[in-house]
Coordinates of C-alpha atoms and ligand atoms in Angstrom, one line a residue:
M1 CA 92.2 1.5 -37.5
N2 CA 92.3 -0.9 -35.1
I3 CA 89.3 0.8 -32.1
I4 CA 88.7 -1.0 -29.2
V5 CA 85.4 -0.6 -27.2
V6 CA 85.8 -1.4 -23.3
G7 CA 82.4 -2.5 -22.1
A8 CA 79.4 -4.4 -23.3
G9 CA 76.6 -2.5 -21.9
F10 CA 73.8 -1.2 -25.0
G11 CA 75.7 2.0 -25.7
G12 CA 79.4 -0.6 -25.9
I13 CA 77.2 -2.5 -28.6
A14 CA 75.7 0.1 -30.8
S15 CA 79.1 1.4 -30.7
A16 CA 80.9 -1.4 -31.8
L17 CA 78.5 -1.6 -34.7
R18 CA 78.4 1.7 -35.9
A19 CA 82.4 1.4 -36.1
R20 CA 82.5 -1.8 -38.0
A21 CA 80.0 -0.5 -40.4
L22 CA 82.6 2.2 -40.8
G23 CA 85.0 -0.1 -41.8
H24 CA 86.9 -0.6 -38.4
K25 CA 88.8 -3.3 -36.6
V26 CA 86.3 -3.5 -34.2
T27 CA 87.5 -5.0 -30.7
L28 CA 85.2 -5.5 -27.8
I29 CA 86.1 -6.0 -24.1
E30 CA 83.9 -6.7 -21.4
K31 CA 84.2 -7.3 -17.7
N32 CA 81.3 -9.7 -17.4
Q33 CA 80.7 -13.5 -19.0
S34 CA 78.0 -12.2 -20.9
L35 CA 77.3 -9.3 -23.2
G36 CA 74.8 -6.4 -22.1
G37 CA 76.2 -4.6 -18.8
R38 CA 73.2 -3.9 -16.8
A39 CA 71.4 -6.3 -19.1
Q40 CA 72.4 -9.7 -17.6
V41 CA 69.9 -12.3 -17.9
F42 CA 70.0 -14.8 -14.3
Q43 CA 67.8 -18.2 -14.5
R44 CA 67.0 -20.1 -11.0
D45 CA 64.9 -23.1 -10.8
G46 CA 63.2 -23.2 -14.2
Y47 CA 63.0 -19.3 -13.7
R48 CA 64.5 -16.4 -16.2
H49 CA 65.0 -12.9 -14.9
D50 CA 65.8 -10.3 -16.8
A51 CA 68.3 -8.3 -14.6
G52 CA 68.1 -4.5 -16.0
P53 CA 65.9 -3.2 -18.8
T54 CA 62.1 -4.4 -19.7
V55 CA 60.6 -1.4 -21.6
I56 CA 61.7 -1.2 -25.2
T57 CA 60.6 1.9 -26.8
A58 CA 62.2 3.5 -30.0
P59 CA 62.3 0.4 -31.4
F60 CA 64.0 1.8 -34.5
L61 CA 67.4 2.5 -32.9
F62 CA 67.7 -1.3 -32.6
D63 CA 66.3 -1.7 -36.3
E64 CA 69.2 1.1 -37.4
L65 CA 71.8 -1.4 -36.3
F66 CA 70.7 -4.2 -38.5
E67 CA 70.3 -2.4 -41.3
L68 CA 73.8 -0.4 -41.2
F69 CA 74.4 -4.2 -42.4
G70 CA 71.6 -4.6 -44.6
K71 CA 69.9 -6.9 -42.2
K72 CA 66.4 -7.1 -40.8
R73 CA 65.9 -6.9 -36.8
E74 CA 62.8 -8.8 -37.5
D75 CA 65.2 -11.5 -38.5
Y76 CA 66.7 -11.7 -35.1
V77 CA 64.3 -10.9 -32.7
T78 CA 60.7 -9.9 -31.8
F79 CA 59.0 -6.5 -30.6
M80 CA 55.9 -7.2 -29.4
P81 CA 53.6 -4.0 -28.6
L82 CA 52.1 -3.8 -25.5
K83 CA 48.3 -3.2 -24.8
T84 CA 48.6 -2.0 -21.3
W85 CA 52.2 0.0 -21.3
Y86 CA 51.7 0.9 -17.5
R87 CA 49.5 0.1 -14.4
F88 CA 49.9 2.7 -12.0
V89 CA 48.6 1.5 -8.2
Y90 CA 48.3 4.0 -5.4
D91 CA 48.3 3.5 -2.2
D92 CA 44.6 3.3 -1.9
L93 CA 44.5 0.2 -4.2
S94 CA 42.9 2.1 -6.9
H95 CA 44.7 2.3 -10.2
F96 CA 45.4 4.6 -13.4
D97 CA 46.3 2.2 -16.3
Y98 CA 48.1 3.8 -19.3
S99 CA 48.8 2.7 -22.9
G100 CA 49.2 4.3 -26.3
E101 CA 45.1 4.7 -27.6
Q102 CA 44.0 8.2 -26.9
E103 CA 40.5 6.8 -26.2
H104 CA 41.1 4.3 -23.2
I105 CA 43.6 7.0 -22.0
D106 CA 40.6 9.5 -22.1
Q107 CA 39.2 7.2 -20.5
C108 CA 41.2 6.4 -17.5
I109 CA 41.9 10.0 -17.1
S110 CA 38.5 10.4 -16.5
K111 CA 37.9 7.8 -13.9
I112 CA 40.2 10.3 -11.6
N113 CA 39.4 13.5 -13.0
T114 CA 37.1 14.4 -15.5
D115 CA 38.8 18.3 -16.4
D116 CA 42.6 16.1 -16.8
V117 CA 41.0 14.5 -19.8
E118 CA 42.0 18.3 -21.5
N119 CA 44.9 19.2 -19.7
Y120 CA 46.8 16.1 -20.8
Q121 CA 46.3 17.2 -24.3
S122 CA 48.1 20.4 -23.4
L123 CA 51.0 18.1 -21.7
L124 CA 51.2 16.1 -24.6
S125 CA 51.8 19.2 -26.9
E126 CA 54.1 20.9 -24.8
S127 CA 56.0 17.3 -24.6
K128 CA 56.0 17.6 -27.9
S129 CA 57.7 20.4 -29.0
I130 CA 60.4 19.2 -26.0
Y131 CA 61.3 15.7 -27.9
E132 CA 61.2 18.3 -31.4
I133 CA 64.3 19.9 -29.7
G134 CA 65.1 17.3 -27.4
F135 CA 65.1 14.1 -28.9
Q136 CA 65.4 14.8 -32.4
Q137 CA 67.6 17.6 -32.9
L138 CA 69.8 17.1 -29.9
A139 CA 70.0 13.5 -28.8
D140 CA 72.3 12.0 -31.5
K141 CA 74.5 15.0 -31.8
P142 CA 77.9 16.0 -30.4
F143 CA 77.5 18.6 -27.2
H144 CA 81.2 19.2 -26.1
Q145 CA 81.5 22.6 -27.4
L146 CA 80.0 25.6 -25.4
S147 CA 79.1 27.0 -28.4
Q148 CA 76.7 24.1 -29.1
M149 CA 75.0 25.1 -26.1
L150 CA 74.8 28.5 -26.7
K151 CA 73.5 27.9 -29.9
L152 CA 70.5 25.9 -28.3
L153 CA 70.5 29.1 -25.7
P154 CA 66.9 30.4 -27.2
D155 CA 65.7 27.1 -27.4
M156 CA 66.5 25.6 -24.2
L157 CA 65.1 29.3 -22.6
R158 CA 61.7 29.0 -24.7
L159 CA 61.4 25.6 -23.6
K160 CA 61.7 26.6 -19.8
S161 CA 64.2 23.7 -19.3
Y162 CA 65.3 25.2 -16.0
R163 CA 61.9 23.6 -14.8
S164 CA 61.3 20.2 -13.6
V165 CA 59.6 17.5 -14.8
W166 CA 57.5 17.7 -11.9
Q167 CA 56.8 21.8 -12.0
L168 CA 56.0 21.0 -16.0
V169 CA 53.5 18.4 -15.0
C170 CA 51.5 20.1 -12.6
S171 CA 51.2 23.3 -14.4
H172 CA 48.6 21.2 -16.5
I173 CA 47.3 18.3 -14.9
E174 CA 45.2 18.9 -11.6
S175 CA 44.7 15.5 -9.9
E176 CA 47.7 14.4 -7.8
K177 CA 47.9 11.0 -8.5
L178 CA 47.9 11.4 -12.7
Q179 CA 50.7 14.1 -11.4
Q180 CA 52.4 11.3 -10.0
A181 CA 51.9 9.0 -12.9
F182 CA 53.2 11.5 -15.5
S183 CA 56.0 12.9 -14.0
I184 CA 57.8 9.2 -13.6
Q185 CA 59.9 9.2 -16.5
P186 CA 63.1 10.8 -14.8
L187 CA 63.0 7.4 -12.4
L188 CA 63.2 5.2 -15.3
V189 CA 66.4 7.3 -16.2
G190 CA 67.7 7.8 -12.7
G191 CA 66.4 11.4 -11.7
N192 CA 64.1 12.8 -9.3
P193 CA 61.3 13.9 -11.1
F194 CA 61.5 17.2 -8.6
D195 CA 65.4 18.3 -9.8
T196 CA 65.2 16.9 -13.1
T197 CA 64.9 18.7 -16.4
C198 CA 61.9 18.7 -18.0
I199 CA 63.5 18.5 -20.9
Y200 CA 63.0 14.7 -20.1
N201 CA 60.0 14.9 -20.3
L202 CA 60.2 14.2 -24.0
I203 CA 60.3 10.6 -23.1
H204 CA 56.3 10.7 -22.5
F205 CA 55.8 11.8 -26.4
L206 CA 58.9 9.5 -27.4
E207 CA 56.1 6.7 -25.6
R208 CA 53.8 8.2 -27.7
K209 CA 55.2 8.3 -30.9
H210 CA 57.2 4.8 -31.2
G211 CA 54.7 2.8 -28.7
V212 CA 55.8 0.3 -25.8
F213 CA 57.4 -3.3 -26.7
F214 CA 58.7 -5.9 -25.2
A215 CA 61.4 -8.4 -26.5
M216 CA 60.1 -11.6 -26.5
G217 CA 62.8 -13.7 -25.3
G218 CA 63.5 -10.3 -22.9
T219 CA 65.6 -8.4 -23.3
G220 CA 68.8 -11.3 -23.1
A221 CA 67.0 -12.6 -26.2
L222 CA 68.0 -8.5 -27.7
V223 CA 71.5 -8.7 -26.4
S224 CA 71.7 -12.7 -28.1
A225 CA 70.5 -10.8 -31.1
L226 CA 73.0 -8.4 -31.6
Q227 CA 75.7 -10.7 -30.3
A228 CA 75.2 -12.9 -33.0
L229 CA 75.0 -9.7 -35.3
M230 CA 78.5 -8.9 -34.1
D231 CA 79.5 -12.1 -34.2
E232 CA 78.5 -12.1 -38.1
E233 CA 80.4 -9.2 -38.8
G234 CA 83.3 -9.8 -37.6
I235 CA 83.7 -7.8 -34.7
S236 CA 86.3 -9.8 -31.6
I237 CA 84.4 -10.2 -28.2
I238 CA 86.2 -10.8 -25.4
T239 CA 84.6 -11.9 -22.3
G240 CA 85.2 -12.1 -18.5
D241 CA 88.4 -9.5 -18.4
S242 CA 88.3 -6.3 -17.7
V243 CA 90.7 -3.4 -18.9
E244 CA 92.6 -2.3 -16.1
A245 CA 94.9 0.1 -17.3
I246 CA 95.0 2.4 -20.4
Q247 CA 98.4 3.6 -21.7
L248 CA 98.8 6.7 -23.8
E249 CA 101.9 7.8 -25.8
D250 CA 101.3 12.1 -26.1
K251 CA 97.7 12.3 -25.0
R252 CA 97.0 9.6 -27.4
I253 CA 95.8 6.1 -25.9
S254 CA 97.8 3.3 -27.6
Q255 CA 97.3 0.7 -26.0
V256 CA 95.2 -1.1 -22.6
T257 CA 95.7 -4.0 -20.1
T258 CA 93.5 -6.2 -18.8
Q259 CA 93.3 -8.3 -15.6
S260 CA 94.0 -11.4 -17.5
G261 CA 97.4 -9.6 -18.8
R262 CA 96.6 -9.4 -22.7
I263 CA 98.2 -6.1 -23.9
I264 CA 96.2 -4.7 -27.1
P265 CA 97.2 -2.1 -28.9
C266 CA 94.8 -0.1 -30.6
D267 CA 94.1 3.3 -32.7
H268 CA 91.2 4.7 -30.8
L269 CA 89.6 3.7 -28.0
I270 CA 85.7 3.9 -27.3
S271 CA 84.7 3.6 -24.0
N272 CA 81.1 2.2 -22.5
M273 CA 82.6 2.3 -19.0
D274 CA 81.0 4.3 -16.4
P275 CA 82.5 7.8 -16.7
T276 CA 83.3 8.9 -13.6
F277 CA 84.7 5.5 -13.1
L278 CA 87.1 5.9 -15.9
Y279 CA 88.1 9.6 -15.7
K280 CA 88.9 9.1 -11.6
N281 CA 91.0 5.3 -12.1
L282 CA 91.8 4.5 -15.5
L283 CA 92.6 7.7 -16.5
K284 CA 93.7 9.6 -13.0
G285 CA 96.0 13.0 -14.1
K286 CA 96.2 12.0 -17.8
S287 CA 92.7 14.4 -18.6
N288 CA 92.4 17.5 -19.1
P289 CA 90.8 19.5 -16.2
V290 CA 87.2 19.7 -17.4
A291 CA 86.9 15.9 -17.0
R292 CA 88.8 16.1 -13.5
I293 CA 86.0 18.4 -12.3
R294 CA 83.3 17.0 -13.7
S295 CA 84.1 13.0 -12.3
S296 CA 84.7 14.7 -8.8
I297 CA 81.4 17.0 -8.6
A298 CA 79.6 14.2 -10.4
K299 CA 76.5 13.5 -8.6
Q300 CA 75.6 9.7 -9.0
S301 CA 71.8 8.2 -9.5
M302 CA 69.7 6.6 -6.6
G303 CA 71.0 3.1 -6.1
L304 CA 68.3 0.1 -6.9
F305 CA 67.4 -2.7 -4.9
V306 CA 66.2 -5.2 -7.2
L307 CA 64.0 -8.5 -6.2
F308 CA 63.5 -11.4 -8.5
F309 CA 61.5 -14.2 -7.8
G310 CA 59.3 -16.7 -9.3
T311 CA 55.3 -17.7 -7.6
S312 CA 53.9 -21.5 -7.7
Q313 CA 50.7 -19.7 -9.7
R314 CA 49.9 -16.8 -12.0
Y315 CA 48.7 -13.5 -11.3
E316 CA 46.6 -13.2 -14.2
S317 CA 45.3 -10.0 -13.3
V318 CA 48.3 -8.1 -12.8
E319 CA 50.0 -6.3 -15.6
H320 CA 53.0 -6.8 -17.5
H321 CA 54.6 -3.1 -16.1
T322 CA 52.9 -1.8 -12.7
I323 CA 54.2 1.0 -10.5
L324 CA 52.9 1.0 -7.1
F325 CA 53.2 4.1 -5.5
G326 CA 53.8 4.0 -1.3
Q327 CA 52.0 6.3 1.1
R328 CA 54.8 9.3 0.4
F329 CA 55.5 11.0 -2.9
K330 CA 58.0 14.0 -2.4
G331 CA 59.3 12.9 1.1
L332 CA 60.0 9.7 -0.5
L333 CA 62.3 11.1 -3.0
D334 CA 63.6 13.4 -0.9
D335 CA 64.7 10.7 1.7
I336 CA 66.4 8.3 -1.8
F337 CA 68.3 10.7 -3.1
D338 CA 69.2 14.1 -1.3
N339 CA 68.8 12.5 2.5
K340 CA 70.2 9.1 1.5
V341 CA 68.1 7.4 4.2
L342 CA 66.3 3.8 3.7
S343 CA 62.7 4.6 4.6
D344 CA 60.3 2.3 5.9
D345 CA 58.1 2.9 3.2
F346 CA 59.1 2.7 0.1
A347 CA 57.2 2.3 -4.1
L348 CA 58.2 -0.1 -6.6
Y349 CA 58.0 -0.9 -10.0
L350 CA 57.1 -4.9 -10.7
H351 CA 58.1 -6.5 -13.8
R352 CA 55.8 -9.5 -14.9
P353 CA 57.1 -11.0 -18.0
T354 CA 55.1 -13.7 -18.2
A355 CA 52.2 -11.8 -18.7
T356 CA 53.8 -11.6 -22.3
D357 CA 56.2 -14.4 -22.9
P358 CA 55.3 -17.7 -20.6
S359 CA 58.4 -19.4 -21.6
F360 CA 60.1 -17.1 -18.5
A361 CA 58.6 -19.6 -16.0
P362 CA 57.2 -23.0 -15.6
K363 CA 53.7 -23.7 -17.3
G364 CA 51.3 -22.6 -14.6
H365 CA 53.7 -20.2 -12.6
D366 CA 55.1 -16.7 -12.6
S367 CA 58.4 -14.8 -13.0
F368 CA 59.0 -11.5 -11.3
Y369 CA 61.1 -8.8 -10.5
A370 CA 60.1 -5.9 -8.2
L371 CA 62.6 -2.7 -8.4
I372 CA 62.8 -0.1 -5.2
P373 CA 64.7 3.1 -5.7
V374 CA 66.8 3.5 -3.0
P375 CA 69.8 5.3 -1.8
N376 CA 72.8 4.8 -3.6
L377 CA 76.2 3.9 -1.5
D378 CA 77.0 7.4 -0.3
G379 CA 74.0 6.3 2.1
G380 CA 76.6 4.0 3.6
Q381 CA 73.7 1.4 4.2
N382 CA 75.0 -2.0 5.2
W383 CA 73.5 -3.9 2.4
E384 CA 74.4 -7.1 4.2
I385 CA 72.2 -6.3 7.1
E386 CA 69.3 -4.4 5.2
G387 CA 69.4 -6.2 2.5
P388 CA 67.0 -9.2 3.8
K389 CA 65.4 -7.1 5.8
L390 CA 63.8 -5.5 2.9
Q391 CA 63.3 -8.5 0.8
D392 CA 60.9 -9.3 4.2
K393 CA 59.1 -5.9 3.7
V394 CA 58.6 -6.2 -0.1
I395 CA 56.7 -9.5 0.3
D396 CA 54.6 -8.3 2.5
R397 CA 53.7 -5.0 1.3
L398 CA 53.1 -7.3 -2.3
T399 CA 51.3 -9.6 -0.2
Q400 CA 49.2 -7.3 1.5
T401 CA 47.9 -5.7 -2.5
I402 CA 48.5 -6.5 -5.7
L403 CA 50.3 -10.2 -5.2
P404 CA 48.1 -11.5 -2.6
E405 CA 49.4 -14.6 -0.8
L406 CA 52.6 -14.1 -1.9
A407 CA 54.6 -15.1 1.0
Q408 CA 53.1 -18.8 0.6
T409 CA 53.3 -18.8 -3.8
I410 CA 56.8 -17.4 -3.9
R411 CA 59.7 -19.5 -5.0
S412 CA 63.5 -18.6 -5.8
P413 CA 64.2 -15.3 -4.1
F414 CA 67.0 -13.5 -4.7
F415 CA 68.4 -9.8 -4.9
M416 CA 70.9 -7.4 -6.2
T417 CA 71.5 -4.5 -4.0
P418 CA 73.7 -1.0 -5.1
E419 CA 76.8 -3.1 -3.9
D420 CA 76.4 -5.5 -6.9
F421 CA 75.9 -2.7 -9.0
K422 CA 79.4 -1.4 -7.5
D423 CA 80.8 -4.7 -8.3
D424 CA 79.4 -6.1 -11.2
Y425 CA 79.2 -3.2 -13.4
L426 CA 82.0 -0.9 -11.8
S427 CA 79.3 1.9 -11.4
T428 CA 80.2 4.5 -9.3
S429 CA 78.9 4.7 -5.5
G430 CA 77.0 1.5 -6.9
A431 CA 74.6 4.1 -9.0
G432 CA 71.8 2.0 -10.8
F433 CA 71.9 4.9 -13.7
S434 CA 75.4 6.8 -14.1
I435 CA 75.2 10.1 -13.1
S436 CA 71.7 11.7 -12.4
P437 CA 69.9 14.0 -14.8
H438 CA 69.6 17.5 -13.6
F439 CA 70.1 20.4 -15.3
Y440 CA 73.5 20.7 -14.7
Q441 CA 74.7 17.4 -15.5
S442 CA 72.9 17.2 -19.3
A443 CA 73.4 18.8 -22.6
W444 CA 76.8 20.0 -22.4
F445 CA 77.4 20.0 -18.9
R446 CA 76.7 15.9 -18.8
F447 CA 80.4 14.0 -19.9
H448 CA 80.9 14.7 -23.5
N449 CA 81.2 11.8 -26.3
H450 CA 84.4 13.3 -27.1
G451 CA 87.4 12.6 -24.5
E452 CA 88.8 15.1 -22.9
G453 CA 92.2 16.3 -23.5
I454 CA 92.8 12.6 -25.2
E455 CA 93.0 12.8 -28.7
N456 CA 91.8 9.2 -29.4
L457 CA 88.9 8.4 -27.4
S458 CA 85.4 8.6 -27.2
L459 CA 82.4 7.9 -25.0
A460 CA 79.3 6.0 -25.2
G461 CA 76.7 4.9 -22.5
A462 CA 74.3 6.3 -20.0
G463 CA 76.6 8.7 -18.4
T464 CA 77.7 10.6 -21.7
H465 CA 75.5 12.8 -23.4
P466 CA 72.3 12.5 -24.0
G467 CA 71.9 10.0 -21.2
A468 CA 70.8 7.0 -19.7
G469 CA 68.2 4.5 -20.7
L470 CA 68.5 2.3 -23.7
P471 CA 67.2 4.9 -26.5
G472 CA 69.7 7.4 -24.3
V473 CA 73.0 4.9 -25.1
L474 CA 71.7 3.8 -28.2
S475 CA 71.7 7.8 -29.4
S476 CA 75.4 8.0 -27.6
A477 CA 76.6 5.3 -30.3
K478 CA 75.3 7.4 -33.1
V479 CA 76.9 10.7 -31.5
V480 CA 80.4 8.4 -31.3
E481 CA 80.2 7.2 -34.6
S482 CA 79.5 10.9 -36.0
L483 CA 82.8 12.1 -34.2
L484 CA 84.6 9.0 -35.7
K485 CA 83.6 10.0 -39.0
K486 CA 84.4 13.2 -38.7
K487 CA 88.2 12.5 -37.8
Y488 CA 88.8 9.2 -39.7
S489 CA 86.7 10.3 -42.7
F490 CA 90.0 9.1 -44.7
H491 CA 90.5 5.7 -43.4
R492 CA 88.4 2.8 -44.4
E493 CA 89.2 -1.1 -44.2
C494 CA 87.1 -4.2 -44.1
Ligands
LIG1 C1 67.2 -2.8 -12.9 C2 66.9 -1.6 -14.3 C3 65.8 -1.5 -14.8 C4 66.1 -0.5 -16.3 N1 64.9 -0.1 -16.8 C5 65.1 0.3 -18.1 C6 63.8 0.1 -19.1 O1 62.9 -0.8 -19.2 N2 64.1 0.3 -20.7 C7 65.6 1.5 -20.4 O2 65.2 1.9 -21.6 N3 66.5 1.8 -19.9 C8 66.3 1.2 -18.6 N4 67.5 1.1 -17.7 C9 68.6 1.7 -18.2 C10 68.9 1.2 -18.4 O3 69.1 0.1 -18.8 C11 71.0 1.6 -18.9 O4 70.8 2.8 -18.8 C12 71.5 1.0 -20.4 O5 71.3 0.0 -20.3 C13 73.1 1.0 -19.5 O6 73.6 0.8 -21.2 P1 75.7 1.2 -20.8 O7 75.4 1.6 -22.3 O8 75.1 2.3 -20.3 O9 75.9 0.1 -19.9 P2 75.8 -0.3 -19.1 O10 74.6 -1.7 -19.0 O11 76.4 0.7 -17.6 O12 77.2 -1.3 -19.2 C14 78.4 -0.9 -19.0 C15 79.5 -2.7 -19.3 O13 81.1 -1.8 -19.3 C16 81.7 -2.8 -18.5 N5 82.5 -2.3 -18.1 C17 82.9 -1.2 -16.8 N6 83.8 -0.9 -16.7 C18 85.0 -2.1 -17.5 C19 86.2 -2.0 -17.7 N7 87.2 -1.8 -17.0 N8 86.6 -3.5 -18.4 C20 85.8 -4.2 -19.2 N9 84.7 -3.5 -18.9 C21 84.0 -3.0 -17.9 C22 80.7 -3.3 -17.2 O14 80.8 -4.4 -16.8 C23 79.3 -3.2 -18.2 O15 78.8 -4.5 -18.3 C24 67.3 0.3 -16.8 C25 68.5 0.2 -15.3 C26 68.4 -0.7 -14.5 C27 69.8 -1.0 -13.7

């Protein structure tokens, strides 16, 4: 079978490898010059920056891709376990360090609120129950039939999945500072902790069970490792060309046409594109009503403003991953997600890869990115005006808080706004993480991995089941693999 995969994000790459391991002939088509999707790499004046994902969790999902071909991931890229996973810095500049060592976690919690040491255990145990159902039983299983959802209903009710992550965390933890720290996970996959289903709290236990890692050389090195594997296994890769049209014959995709005029026939198509974009633009009027309704009412995740910069000194006291909270928490999130207002205050995630891998900057320098959740393009902000203003505000705040004298030491700053997410990745509304992960956009309610009303279409990636984040999109590729196996089990080529 000739299988085309459109989009080389992690979901697309993993689907291409899984389809190839089933014996199909696979062609991967990517609009950008480099693979990786949101995991692009920027080089500026001696500083390297990963543009997207930086935290590697569930490393076994990457290992599996190499094992499909009898190979070992360690021979291609090293995953370094991090000692401190995240440092949470509050507005009063106190901080909470979170790691994978229980004794250390207890010490750090008790510095803030001794009662929460025990409360944390009950939170962890509830996260474990959610993980056992939400990740182990559901994440890599198809979810396109309503009967699958109905079968799960008793578990969903038992886990009270109608609660938000915030409600779940607050039912265990007393300290407001710790409530904020432990409800941060939805923001890592594009959701507001106040309306993301508590099923996403499984990420908390997923991290505790499998650890938090950094790919040495950066996420870009991980993309290169997967590219090498695809080359070795005979996957054809086309970059710098986007699919502009999909042709159908009798509800079956027969070929695609690219921007450069290539016409490529196929027996099956796997889309790693933003599903809203796919159904609204490339399959307009061709899919079934479920996809049409879902794509017209889909609620997109928030936008991201990402400021990349180097510094002429090393900030040794800054951890690899820092979350700097603002003065407001709920109010700020309401502004970003619901009011779609760009407020004066903001919270940010600061990435300092040079804490683990000095190769990201010239000797004695640091490389950073600061990621600020902002309204997506539905907010109507003019980013040509707001971008430079926000850059100044971020530099000012970091100078006054965790990067003293940054205004003097900063080198080669540049930024990405939601406009870039729209242009670079064809992301609807310039959203950072495709559709948001609230209850009515999860499981059966999310875009299905099985194409709607088109027989030979599958979908993988952040907008599909189970959702955004690297473990989510790698799991979506496993779902696609199982659908391919079921559909074409009789057909095998090499
Ligand atoms: C700044 C940032 C930080 C993040 N940090 C983390 C993290 O630390 N850990 C984590 O687990 N997750 C993180 N995430 C989330 C994670 O990166 C994403 O959920 C995941 O990478 C998305 O993968 P995907 O398979 O959906 O593909 P995407 O990365 O969305 O890639 C899709 C690709 O399809 C291509 N494409 C689209 N349409 C076409 C077309 N018509 N023709 C050809 N090509 C097309 C696009 O150009 C793009 O390259 C982060 C995301 C961002 C933005």
